[in-house]
Coordinates of C-alpha atoms and ligand atoms in Angstrom, one line a residue:
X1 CA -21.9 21.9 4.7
X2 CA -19.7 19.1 6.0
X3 CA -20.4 15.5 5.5
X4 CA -20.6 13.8 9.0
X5 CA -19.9 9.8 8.2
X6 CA -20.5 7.1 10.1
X7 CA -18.6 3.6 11.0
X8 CA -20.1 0.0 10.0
X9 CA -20.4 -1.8 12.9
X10 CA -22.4 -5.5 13.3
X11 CA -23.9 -4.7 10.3
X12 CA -25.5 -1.1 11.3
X13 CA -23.8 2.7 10.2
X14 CA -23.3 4.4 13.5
X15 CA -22.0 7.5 14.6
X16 CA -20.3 8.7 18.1
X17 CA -19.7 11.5 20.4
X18 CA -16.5 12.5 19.9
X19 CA -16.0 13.2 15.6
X20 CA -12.2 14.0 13.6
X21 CA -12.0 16.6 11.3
X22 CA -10.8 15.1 7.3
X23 CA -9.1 17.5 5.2
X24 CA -9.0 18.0 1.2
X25 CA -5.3 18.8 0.9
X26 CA -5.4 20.7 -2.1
X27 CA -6.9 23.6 -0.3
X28 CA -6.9 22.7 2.8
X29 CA -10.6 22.7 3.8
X30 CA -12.6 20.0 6.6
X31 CA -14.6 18.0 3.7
X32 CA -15.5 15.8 6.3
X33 CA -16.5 14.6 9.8
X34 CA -15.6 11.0 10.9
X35 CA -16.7 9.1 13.9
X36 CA -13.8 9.1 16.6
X37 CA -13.8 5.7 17.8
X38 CA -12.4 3.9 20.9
X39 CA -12.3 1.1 23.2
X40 CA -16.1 0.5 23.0
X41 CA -16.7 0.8 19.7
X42 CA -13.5 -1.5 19.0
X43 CA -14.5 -4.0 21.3
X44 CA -18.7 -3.9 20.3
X45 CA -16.9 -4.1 16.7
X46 CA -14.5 -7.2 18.1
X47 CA -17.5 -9.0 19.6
X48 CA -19.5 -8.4 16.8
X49 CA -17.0 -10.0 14.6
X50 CA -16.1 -13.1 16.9
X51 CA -20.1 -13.7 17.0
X52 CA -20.3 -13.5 12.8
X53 CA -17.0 -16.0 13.0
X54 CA -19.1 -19.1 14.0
X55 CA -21.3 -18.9 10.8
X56 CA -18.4 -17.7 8.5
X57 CA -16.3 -19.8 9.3
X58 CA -18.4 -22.5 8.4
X59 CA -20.2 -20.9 5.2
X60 CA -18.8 -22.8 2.2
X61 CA -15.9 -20.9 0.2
X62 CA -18.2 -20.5 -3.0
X63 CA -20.8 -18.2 -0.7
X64 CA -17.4 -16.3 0.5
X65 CA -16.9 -16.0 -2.9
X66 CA -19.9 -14.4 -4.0
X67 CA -20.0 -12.1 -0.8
X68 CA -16.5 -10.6 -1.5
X69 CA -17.6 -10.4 -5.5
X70 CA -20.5 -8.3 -4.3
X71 CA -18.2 -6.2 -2.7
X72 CA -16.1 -5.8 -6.4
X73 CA -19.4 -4.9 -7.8
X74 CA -20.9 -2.8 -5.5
X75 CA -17.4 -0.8 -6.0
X76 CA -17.8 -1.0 -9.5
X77 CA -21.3 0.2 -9.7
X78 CA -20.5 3.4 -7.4
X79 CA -16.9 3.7 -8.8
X80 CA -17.7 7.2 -10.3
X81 CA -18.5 8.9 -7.0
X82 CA -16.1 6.8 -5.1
X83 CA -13.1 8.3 -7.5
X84 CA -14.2 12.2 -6.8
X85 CA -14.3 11.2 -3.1
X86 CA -10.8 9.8 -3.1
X87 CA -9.4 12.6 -4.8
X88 CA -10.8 14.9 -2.6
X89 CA -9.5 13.3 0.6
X90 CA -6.1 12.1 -1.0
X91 CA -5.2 14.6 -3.6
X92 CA -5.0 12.4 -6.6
X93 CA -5.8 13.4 -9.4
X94 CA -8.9 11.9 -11.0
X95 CA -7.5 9.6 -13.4
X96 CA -5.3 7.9 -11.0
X97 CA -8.4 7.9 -8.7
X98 CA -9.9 5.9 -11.2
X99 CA -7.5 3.7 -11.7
X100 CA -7.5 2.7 -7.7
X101 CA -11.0 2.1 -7.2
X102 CA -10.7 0.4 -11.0
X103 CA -8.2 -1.5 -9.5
X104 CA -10.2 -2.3 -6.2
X105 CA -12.9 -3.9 -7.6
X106 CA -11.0 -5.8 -10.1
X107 CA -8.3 -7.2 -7.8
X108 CA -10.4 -8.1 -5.1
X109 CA -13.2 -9.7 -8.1
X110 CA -9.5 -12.1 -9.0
X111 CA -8.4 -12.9 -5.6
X112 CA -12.2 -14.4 -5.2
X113 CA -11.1 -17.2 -7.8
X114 CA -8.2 -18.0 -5.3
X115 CA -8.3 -21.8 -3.8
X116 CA -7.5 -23.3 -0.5
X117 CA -7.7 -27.2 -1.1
X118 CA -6.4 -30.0 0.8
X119 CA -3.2 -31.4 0.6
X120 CA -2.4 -35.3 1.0
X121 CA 1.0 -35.7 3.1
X122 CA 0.9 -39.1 2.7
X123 CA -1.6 -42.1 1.8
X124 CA 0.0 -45.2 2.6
X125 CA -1.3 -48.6 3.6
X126 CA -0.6 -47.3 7.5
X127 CA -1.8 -44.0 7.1
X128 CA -3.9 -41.1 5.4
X129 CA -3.0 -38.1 6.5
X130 CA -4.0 -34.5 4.9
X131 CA -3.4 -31.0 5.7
X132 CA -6.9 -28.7 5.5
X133 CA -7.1 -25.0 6.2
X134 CA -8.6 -23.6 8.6
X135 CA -9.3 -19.5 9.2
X136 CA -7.5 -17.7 12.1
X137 CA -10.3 -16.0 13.6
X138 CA -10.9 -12.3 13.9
X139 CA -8.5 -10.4 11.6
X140 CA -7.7 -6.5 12.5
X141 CA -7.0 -4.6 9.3
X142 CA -4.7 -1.2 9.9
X143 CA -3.7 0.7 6.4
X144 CA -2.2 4.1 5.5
X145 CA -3.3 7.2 3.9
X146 CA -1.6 6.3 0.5
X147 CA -4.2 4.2 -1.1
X148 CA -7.0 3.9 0.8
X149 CA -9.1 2.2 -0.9
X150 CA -7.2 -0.4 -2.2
X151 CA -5.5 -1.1 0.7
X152 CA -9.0 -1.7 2.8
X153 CA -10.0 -4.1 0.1
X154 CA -6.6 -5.7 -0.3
X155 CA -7.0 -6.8 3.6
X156 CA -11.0 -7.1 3.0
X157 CA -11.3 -9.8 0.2
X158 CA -8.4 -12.5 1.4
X159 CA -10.0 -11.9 4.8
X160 CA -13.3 -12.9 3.8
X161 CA -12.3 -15.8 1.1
X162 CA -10.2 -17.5 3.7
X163 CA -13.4 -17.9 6.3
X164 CA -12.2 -14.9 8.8
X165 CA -14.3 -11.7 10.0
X166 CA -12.5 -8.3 9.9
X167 CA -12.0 -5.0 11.5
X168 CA -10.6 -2.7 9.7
X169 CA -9.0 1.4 10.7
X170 CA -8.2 3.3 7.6
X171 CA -6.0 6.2 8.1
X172 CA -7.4 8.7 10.2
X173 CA -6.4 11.1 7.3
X174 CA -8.1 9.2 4.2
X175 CA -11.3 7.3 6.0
X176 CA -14.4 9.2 4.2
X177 CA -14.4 7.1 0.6
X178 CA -13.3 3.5 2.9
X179 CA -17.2 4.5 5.2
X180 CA -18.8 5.5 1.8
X181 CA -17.8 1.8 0.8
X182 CA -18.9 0.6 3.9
X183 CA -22.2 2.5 3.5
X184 CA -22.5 0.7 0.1
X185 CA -21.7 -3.0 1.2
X186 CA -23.7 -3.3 4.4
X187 CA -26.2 -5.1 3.0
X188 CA -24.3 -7.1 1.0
X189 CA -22.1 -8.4 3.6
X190 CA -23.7 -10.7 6.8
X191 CA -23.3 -8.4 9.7
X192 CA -20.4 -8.4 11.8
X193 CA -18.1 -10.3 8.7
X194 CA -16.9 -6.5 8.0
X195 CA -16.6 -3.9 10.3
X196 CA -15.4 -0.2 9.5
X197 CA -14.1 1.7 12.5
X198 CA -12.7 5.2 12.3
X199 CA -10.5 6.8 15.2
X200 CA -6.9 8.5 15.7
X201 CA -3.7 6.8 15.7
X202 CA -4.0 5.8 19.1
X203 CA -6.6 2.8 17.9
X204 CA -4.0 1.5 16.1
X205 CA -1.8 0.0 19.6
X206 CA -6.3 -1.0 21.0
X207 CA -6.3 -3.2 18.1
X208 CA -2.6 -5.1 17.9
X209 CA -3.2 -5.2 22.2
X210 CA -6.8 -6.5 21.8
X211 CA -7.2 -10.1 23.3
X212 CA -10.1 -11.0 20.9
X213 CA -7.9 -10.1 17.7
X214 CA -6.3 -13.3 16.2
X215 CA -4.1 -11.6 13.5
X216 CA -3.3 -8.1 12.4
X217 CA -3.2 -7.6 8.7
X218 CA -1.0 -3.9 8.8
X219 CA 0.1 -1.6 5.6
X220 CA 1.9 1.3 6.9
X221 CA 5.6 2.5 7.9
X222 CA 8.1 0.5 8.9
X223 CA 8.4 2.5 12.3
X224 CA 5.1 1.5 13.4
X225 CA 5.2 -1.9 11.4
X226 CA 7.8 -2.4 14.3
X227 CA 5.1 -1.2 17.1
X228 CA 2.5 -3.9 15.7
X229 CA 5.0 -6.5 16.1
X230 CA 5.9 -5.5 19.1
X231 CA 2.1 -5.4 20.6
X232 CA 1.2 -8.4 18.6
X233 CA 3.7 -10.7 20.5
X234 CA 1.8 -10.3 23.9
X235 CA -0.1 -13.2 22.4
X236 CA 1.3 -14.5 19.3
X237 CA -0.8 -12.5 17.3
X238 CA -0.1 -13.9 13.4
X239 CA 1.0 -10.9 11.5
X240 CA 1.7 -9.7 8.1
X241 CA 3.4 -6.9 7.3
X242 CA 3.4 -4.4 4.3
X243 CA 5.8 -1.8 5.0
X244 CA 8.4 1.4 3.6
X245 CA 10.9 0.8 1.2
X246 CA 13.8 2.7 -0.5
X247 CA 12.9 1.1 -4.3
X248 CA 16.0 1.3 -6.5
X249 CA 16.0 1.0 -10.5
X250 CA 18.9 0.6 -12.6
X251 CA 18.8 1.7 -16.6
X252 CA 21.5 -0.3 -18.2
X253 CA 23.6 1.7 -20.8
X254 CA 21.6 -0.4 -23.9
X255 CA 18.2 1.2 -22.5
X256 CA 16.3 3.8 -25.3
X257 CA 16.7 6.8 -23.9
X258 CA 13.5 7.9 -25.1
X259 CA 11.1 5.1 -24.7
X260 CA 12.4 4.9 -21.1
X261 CA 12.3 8.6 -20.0
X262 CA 8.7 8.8 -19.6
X263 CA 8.4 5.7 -17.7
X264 CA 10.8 6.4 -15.4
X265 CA 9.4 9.8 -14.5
X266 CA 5.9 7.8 -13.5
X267 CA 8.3 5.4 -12.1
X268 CA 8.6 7.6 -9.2
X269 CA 6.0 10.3 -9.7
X270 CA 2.5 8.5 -9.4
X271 CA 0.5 9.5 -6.6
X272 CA 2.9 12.7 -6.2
X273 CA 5.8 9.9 -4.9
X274 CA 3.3 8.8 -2.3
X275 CA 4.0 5.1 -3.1
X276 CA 5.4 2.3 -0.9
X277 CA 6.8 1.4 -4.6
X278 CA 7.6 3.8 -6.6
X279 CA 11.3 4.4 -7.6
X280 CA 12.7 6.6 -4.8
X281 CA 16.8 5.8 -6.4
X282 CA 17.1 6.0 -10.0
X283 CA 20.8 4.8 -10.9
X284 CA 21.6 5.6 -14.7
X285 CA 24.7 3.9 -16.4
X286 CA 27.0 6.6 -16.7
X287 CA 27.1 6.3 -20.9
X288 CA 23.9 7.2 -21.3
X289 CA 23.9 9.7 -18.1
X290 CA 23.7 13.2 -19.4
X291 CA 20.9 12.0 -22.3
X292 CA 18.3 10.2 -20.1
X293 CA 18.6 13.1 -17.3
X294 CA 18.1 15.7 -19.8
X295 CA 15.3 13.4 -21.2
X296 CA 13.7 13.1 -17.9
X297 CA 14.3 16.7 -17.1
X298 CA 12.6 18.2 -20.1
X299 CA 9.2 15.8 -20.0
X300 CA 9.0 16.8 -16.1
X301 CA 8.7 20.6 -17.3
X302 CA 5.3 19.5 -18.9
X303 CA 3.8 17.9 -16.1
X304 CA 0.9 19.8 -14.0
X305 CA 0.9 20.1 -10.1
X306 CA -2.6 21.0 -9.1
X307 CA -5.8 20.4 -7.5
X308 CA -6.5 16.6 -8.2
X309 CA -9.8 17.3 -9.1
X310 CA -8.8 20.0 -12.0
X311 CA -8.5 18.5 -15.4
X312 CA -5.0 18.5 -16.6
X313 CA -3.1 18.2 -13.0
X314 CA -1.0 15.3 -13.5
X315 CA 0.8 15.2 -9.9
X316 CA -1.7 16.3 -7.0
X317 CA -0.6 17.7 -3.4
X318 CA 1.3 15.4 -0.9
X319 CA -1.6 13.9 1.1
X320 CA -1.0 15.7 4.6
X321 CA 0.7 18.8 6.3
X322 CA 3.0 16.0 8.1
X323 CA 4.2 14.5 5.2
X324 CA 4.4 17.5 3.5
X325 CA 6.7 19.1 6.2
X326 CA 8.8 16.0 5.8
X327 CA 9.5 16.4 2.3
X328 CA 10.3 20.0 1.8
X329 CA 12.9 19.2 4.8
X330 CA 14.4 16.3 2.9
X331 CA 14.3 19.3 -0.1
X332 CA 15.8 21.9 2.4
X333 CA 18.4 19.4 3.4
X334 CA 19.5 18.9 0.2
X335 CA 20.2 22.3 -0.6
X336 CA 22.4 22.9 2.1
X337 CA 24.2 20.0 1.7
X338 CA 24.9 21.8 -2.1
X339 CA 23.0 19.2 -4.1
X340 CA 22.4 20.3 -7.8
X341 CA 18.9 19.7 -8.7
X342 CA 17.9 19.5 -12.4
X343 CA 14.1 20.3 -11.9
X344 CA 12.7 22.1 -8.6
X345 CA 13.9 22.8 -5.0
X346 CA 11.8 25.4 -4.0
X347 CA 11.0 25.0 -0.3
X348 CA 8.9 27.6 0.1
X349 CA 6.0 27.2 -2.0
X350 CA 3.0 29.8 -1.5
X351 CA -1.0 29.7 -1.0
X352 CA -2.9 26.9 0.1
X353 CA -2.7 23.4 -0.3
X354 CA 0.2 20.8 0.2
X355 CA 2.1 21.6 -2.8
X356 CA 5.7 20.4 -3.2
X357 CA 7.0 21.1 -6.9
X358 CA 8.3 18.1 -8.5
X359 CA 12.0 18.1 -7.8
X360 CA 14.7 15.8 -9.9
X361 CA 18.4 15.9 -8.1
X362 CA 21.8 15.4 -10.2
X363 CA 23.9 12.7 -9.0
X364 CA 23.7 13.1 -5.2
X365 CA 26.1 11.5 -2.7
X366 CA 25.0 8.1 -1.6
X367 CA 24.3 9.4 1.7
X368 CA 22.3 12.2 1.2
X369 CA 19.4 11.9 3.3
X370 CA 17.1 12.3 0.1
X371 CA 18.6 9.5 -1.2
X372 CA 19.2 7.2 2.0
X373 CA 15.6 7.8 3.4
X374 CA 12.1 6.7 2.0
X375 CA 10.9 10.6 0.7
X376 CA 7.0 9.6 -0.3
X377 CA 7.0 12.8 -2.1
X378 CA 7.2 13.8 -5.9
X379 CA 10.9 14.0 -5.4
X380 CA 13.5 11.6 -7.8
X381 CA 17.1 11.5 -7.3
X382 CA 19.1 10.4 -10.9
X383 CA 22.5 8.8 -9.6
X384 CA 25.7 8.1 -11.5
X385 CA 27.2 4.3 -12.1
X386 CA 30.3 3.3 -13.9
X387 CA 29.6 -0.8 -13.5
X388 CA 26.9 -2.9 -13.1
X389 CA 27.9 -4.9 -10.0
X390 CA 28.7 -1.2 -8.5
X391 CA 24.7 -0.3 -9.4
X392 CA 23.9 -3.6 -7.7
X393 CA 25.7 -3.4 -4.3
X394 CA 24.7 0.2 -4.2
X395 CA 20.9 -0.3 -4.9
X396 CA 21.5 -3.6 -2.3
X397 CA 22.7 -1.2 0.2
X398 CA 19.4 -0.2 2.2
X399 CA 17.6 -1.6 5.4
X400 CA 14.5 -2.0 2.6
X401 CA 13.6 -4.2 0.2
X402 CA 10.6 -3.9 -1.1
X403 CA 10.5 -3.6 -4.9
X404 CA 13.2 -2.3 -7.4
X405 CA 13.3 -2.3 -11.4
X406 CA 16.0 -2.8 -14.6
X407 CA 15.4 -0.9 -17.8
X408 CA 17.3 -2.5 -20.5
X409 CA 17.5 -3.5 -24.0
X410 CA 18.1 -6.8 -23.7
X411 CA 16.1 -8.6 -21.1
X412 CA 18.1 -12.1 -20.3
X413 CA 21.0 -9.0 -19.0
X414 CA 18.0 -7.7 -17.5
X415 CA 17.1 -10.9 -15.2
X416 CA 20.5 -11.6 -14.4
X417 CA 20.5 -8.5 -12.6
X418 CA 17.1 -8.5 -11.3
X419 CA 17.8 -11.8 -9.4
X420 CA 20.8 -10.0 -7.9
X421 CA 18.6 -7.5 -6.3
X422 CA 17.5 -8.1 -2.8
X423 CA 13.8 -7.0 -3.0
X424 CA 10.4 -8.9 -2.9
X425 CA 9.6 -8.0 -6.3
X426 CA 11.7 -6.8 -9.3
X427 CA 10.3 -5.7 -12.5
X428 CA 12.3 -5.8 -16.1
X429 CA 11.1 -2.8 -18.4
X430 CA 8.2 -1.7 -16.0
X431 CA 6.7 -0.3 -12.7
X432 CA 4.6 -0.8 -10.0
X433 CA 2.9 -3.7 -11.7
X434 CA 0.9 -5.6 -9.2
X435 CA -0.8 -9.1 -9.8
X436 CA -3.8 -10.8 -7.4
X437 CA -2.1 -14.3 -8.3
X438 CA 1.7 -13.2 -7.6
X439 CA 2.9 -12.5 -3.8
X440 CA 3.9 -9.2 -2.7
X441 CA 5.9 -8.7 0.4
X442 CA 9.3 -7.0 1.2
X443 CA 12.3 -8.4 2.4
X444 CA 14.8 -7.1 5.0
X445 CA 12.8 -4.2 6.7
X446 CA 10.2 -3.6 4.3
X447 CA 7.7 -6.0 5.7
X448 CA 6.8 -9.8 6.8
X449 CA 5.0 -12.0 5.1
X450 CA 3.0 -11.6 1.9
X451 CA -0.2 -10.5 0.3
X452 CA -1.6 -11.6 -2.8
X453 CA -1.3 -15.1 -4.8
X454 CA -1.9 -18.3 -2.4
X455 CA 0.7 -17.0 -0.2
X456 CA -1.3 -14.2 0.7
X457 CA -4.1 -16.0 1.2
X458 CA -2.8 -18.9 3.2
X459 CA -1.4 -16.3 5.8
X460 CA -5.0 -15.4 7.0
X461 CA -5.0 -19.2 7.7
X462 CA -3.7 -21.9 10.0
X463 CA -2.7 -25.6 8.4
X464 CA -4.7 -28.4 10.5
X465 CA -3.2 -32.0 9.7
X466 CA -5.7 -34.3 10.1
X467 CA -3.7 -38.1 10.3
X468 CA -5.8 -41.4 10.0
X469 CA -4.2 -44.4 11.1
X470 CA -5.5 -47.2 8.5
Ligands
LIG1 P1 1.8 4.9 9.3 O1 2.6 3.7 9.8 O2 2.0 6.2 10.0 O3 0.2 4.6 9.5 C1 -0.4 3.5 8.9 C2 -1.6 3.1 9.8 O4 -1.2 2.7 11.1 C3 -2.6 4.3 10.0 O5 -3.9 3.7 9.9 C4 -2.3 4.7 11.4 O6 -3.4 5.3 12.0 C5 -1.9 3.4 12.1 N1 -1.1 3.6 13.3 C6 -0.3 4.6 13.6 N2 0.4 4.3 14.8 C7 0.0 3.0 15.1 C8 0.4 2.2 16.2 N3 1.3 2.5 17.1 N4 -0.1 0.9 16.2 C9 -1.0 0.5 15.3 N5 -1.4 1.3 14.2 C10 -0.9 2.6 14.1 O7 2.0 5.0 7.8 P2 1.4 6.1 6.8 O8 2.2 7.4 7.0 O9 -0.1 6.2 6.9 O10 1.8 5.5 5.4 C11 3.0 5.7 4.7 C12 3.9 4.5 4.9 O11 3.2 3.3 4.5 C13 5.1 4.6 4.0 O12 6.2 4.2 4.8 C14 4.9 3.6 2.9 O13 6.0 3.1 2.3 C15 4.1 2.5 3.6 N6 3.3 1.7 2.7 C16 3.7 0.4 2.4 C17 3.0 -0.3 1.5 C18 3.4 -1.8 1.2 O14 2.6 -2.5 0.6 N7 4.5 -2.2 1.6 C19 1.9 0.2 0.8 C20 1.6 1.5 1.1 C21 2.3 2.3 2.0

């Protein structure tokens, strides 16, 4: 039988008329039912939320605190049937299941210790005058079908700490472990501080328009990151923006082949590629070329696509038929184009589930398209330089700029060349770390504004100057 959930409005679970169908997408069967929400249930959930602003906003920050580390525990204390319920509605595999709702609880327990003191401007014998911070009001959370769970909690906790109330959408394709959480923290949050709404895309533009909505907080493509800010300016909606990249590393020729090889491959092949950071251009110097792509090669061989939920599957199914339509074209177009490939290529896998073999290309062109667009799929293209300034400008050349990496042997080399790369974040030696007290945004295309660290936190607030003339 199929689970019908419910959304978490003003504090109550309720359900609606209209219900979308969720998917498993490792075989392709309705796991569950999820309410389809509209205008009414976005603006009760707005009003609810405006109401719950008033007390909030005024509860002191240490009460905030201990709301949004109820929240990290009541994650951690369900965290074994939250994983299985992630995997089944995402397709990762359990262990990187764990790690996100591990993650969750632990990231949003950290961003809990964040402050937001006062700041003297000035304190002279003619004036004291201070900045304070105050919330923006009712926040409207939109995230993608990548990392559901983390995502809602990454827009949840700063939310909350700062003094706002929330309304989150999850993805219409991931929402069932997101209203299992909000099932689980109803009673731990006041109602109407956290709402859960579930609905099609078409909520999305209800809540950027919504004239109650004082910022949106979005995770998602850059296509529709574009629409937010678009609907947003109607009223000067704050925004922050979390959006696509392209992320390029570079492996300088002093890099051990084989302490590197293995990283690299989970570089880009966590969550099946489905990772607004994970290495989508791999550019190898061209010394140590023909080593680390056989390297790479021959540990991809051992890796298991499968069902998430089957022990020993390493890389699950892409996370919907969409997506999964998109890659094997990237794949297709690759082919025709006469692209070598080193591993995979097949674009006509068999049987159920959206499986896409993982696929490793030999030095394409620069302009391939499975090089010069965002894939999100287990797909990693191993690229040729002769110079390091050449690896630069070419890893520089994208409309993203989200997050890139340099794998080296000598790490001073390895900063130098990370501060020449035009991203929001650039790791030396590893991937897709993520800290609560560093800020996270991309440059150029790949988003606006930041989350995480104070910077993250401050955006979900507005500075008041308060000047006293002595
Ligand atoms: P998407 O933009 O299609 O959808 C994201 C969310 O926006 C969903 O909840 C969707 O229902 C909603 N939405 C769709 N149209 C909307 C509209 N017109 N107005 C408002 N909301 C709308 O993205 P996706 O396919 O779910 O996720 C994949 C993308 O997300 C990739 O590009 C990836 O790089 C990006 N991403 C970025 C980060 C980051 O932190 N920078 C993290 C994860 C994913």
């Amino acid at each position: 039988m199929t689970t019908a959930y419910k959304v978490l409005i003003d504090g109550q679970m309720i359900d609606t008329p209209n219900m979308l169908d969720v998917v498993n997408p490792a075989n392709e069967e309705v796991i569950g039912r999820v309410p389809s929400c509209g205008e009414d249930e976005l603006n009760t959930a707005v009003a609810a939320a405006r109401r719950a602003f008033k007390t909030w906003s005024k509860t002191p920050i240490d009460d905030r605190r201990k709301v949004v580390q109820a929240i990290s525990g009541a994650i951690k204390d369900n965290a074994d049937e939250l994983f299985r319920l992630l995997t089944a509605e995402q397709g990762k595999p359990h262990a990187q299941a764990q790690q996100e709702i591990g993650g969750a609880a632990a990231m949003s327990a950290a961003q809990s210790t964040l402050t937001l003191e006062d700041e003297i401007n000035e304190d002279s014998d003619t004036r004291l005058s201070r900045t304070r911070r105050v919330p923006v009001g009712v926040v409207g959370g939109i995230v993608p079908w990548n990392f559901p769970v983390m995502m809602a909690v990454q827009k949840i906790a700063p939310a909350l700490i700062s003094g706002c109330t929330i309304v989150l959408k999850p993805s219409p394709f991931t929402p069932l472990t997101t209203l299992r959480l909000a099932e689980l923290i109803k009673d731990v949050v006041p109602a109407g501080v956290v709402n859960i709404i579930t609905g099609e895309d078409s909520l999305g533009p209800l809540i950027t328009s919504h004239p109650d909505i004082d910022k949106i907080t979005f995770t998602g493509s850059t296509e529709t990151g574009k629409k937010i800010m678009e609907g947003a300016s109607k009223d000067l909606k704050r925004i922050t923006l979390e959006l696509g990249g392209n992320d390029a590393s570079i492996v300088l020729p002093d890099a051990d082949v084989e302490k590197v090889a293995e990283q690299l491959f989970w570089s880009s092949f966590t969550n099946a590629g489905q990772v607004c950071i994970a290495a989508k251009r791999i550019y190898i110097h061209e010394d140590i070329y023909d080593d680390l792509s056989a390297a790479i090669a021959e540990y991809a061989r051992h890796v298991k696509v499968g069902d998430g939920a089957q022990q020993g599957t390493a890389v699950g199914p892409i996370q919907n038929k969409k997506q999964y339509e998109r890659v094997l074209e990237l794949i297709q177009d690759a082919k025709d184009n006469g692209h070598k490939f080193l591993v995979g290529g097949d674009t006509d896998p068999t049987g159920t589930g959206y499986y896409v073999p993982i696929t490793i290309l030999d030095n394409p062109p620069e302009d391939a398209r499975i090089v010069a667009e965002e894939q999100f799929g287990p797909v990693m293209p191993l690229m040729k330089f002769a110079t390091v300034d050449e690896a630069i400008s070419r890893a520089n050349a994208s409309e993203y700029g989200l997050a890139g990496a340099v794998w080296t042997a000598d790490t001073d080399k390895g900063v130098e060349v990370a501060e020449q790369m035009e991203t929001g974040t650039v790791w030396v030696n590893e991937f897709m770390h993520l800290s609560p007290f560093a800020p996270f945004g991309g440059h150029k295309q790949s988003g606006f504004g930041a989350e995480y660290g104070k910077e993250g936190l401050l955006e979900f607030t507005y500075p008041q100057v308060i000047t006293v003339k002595r």
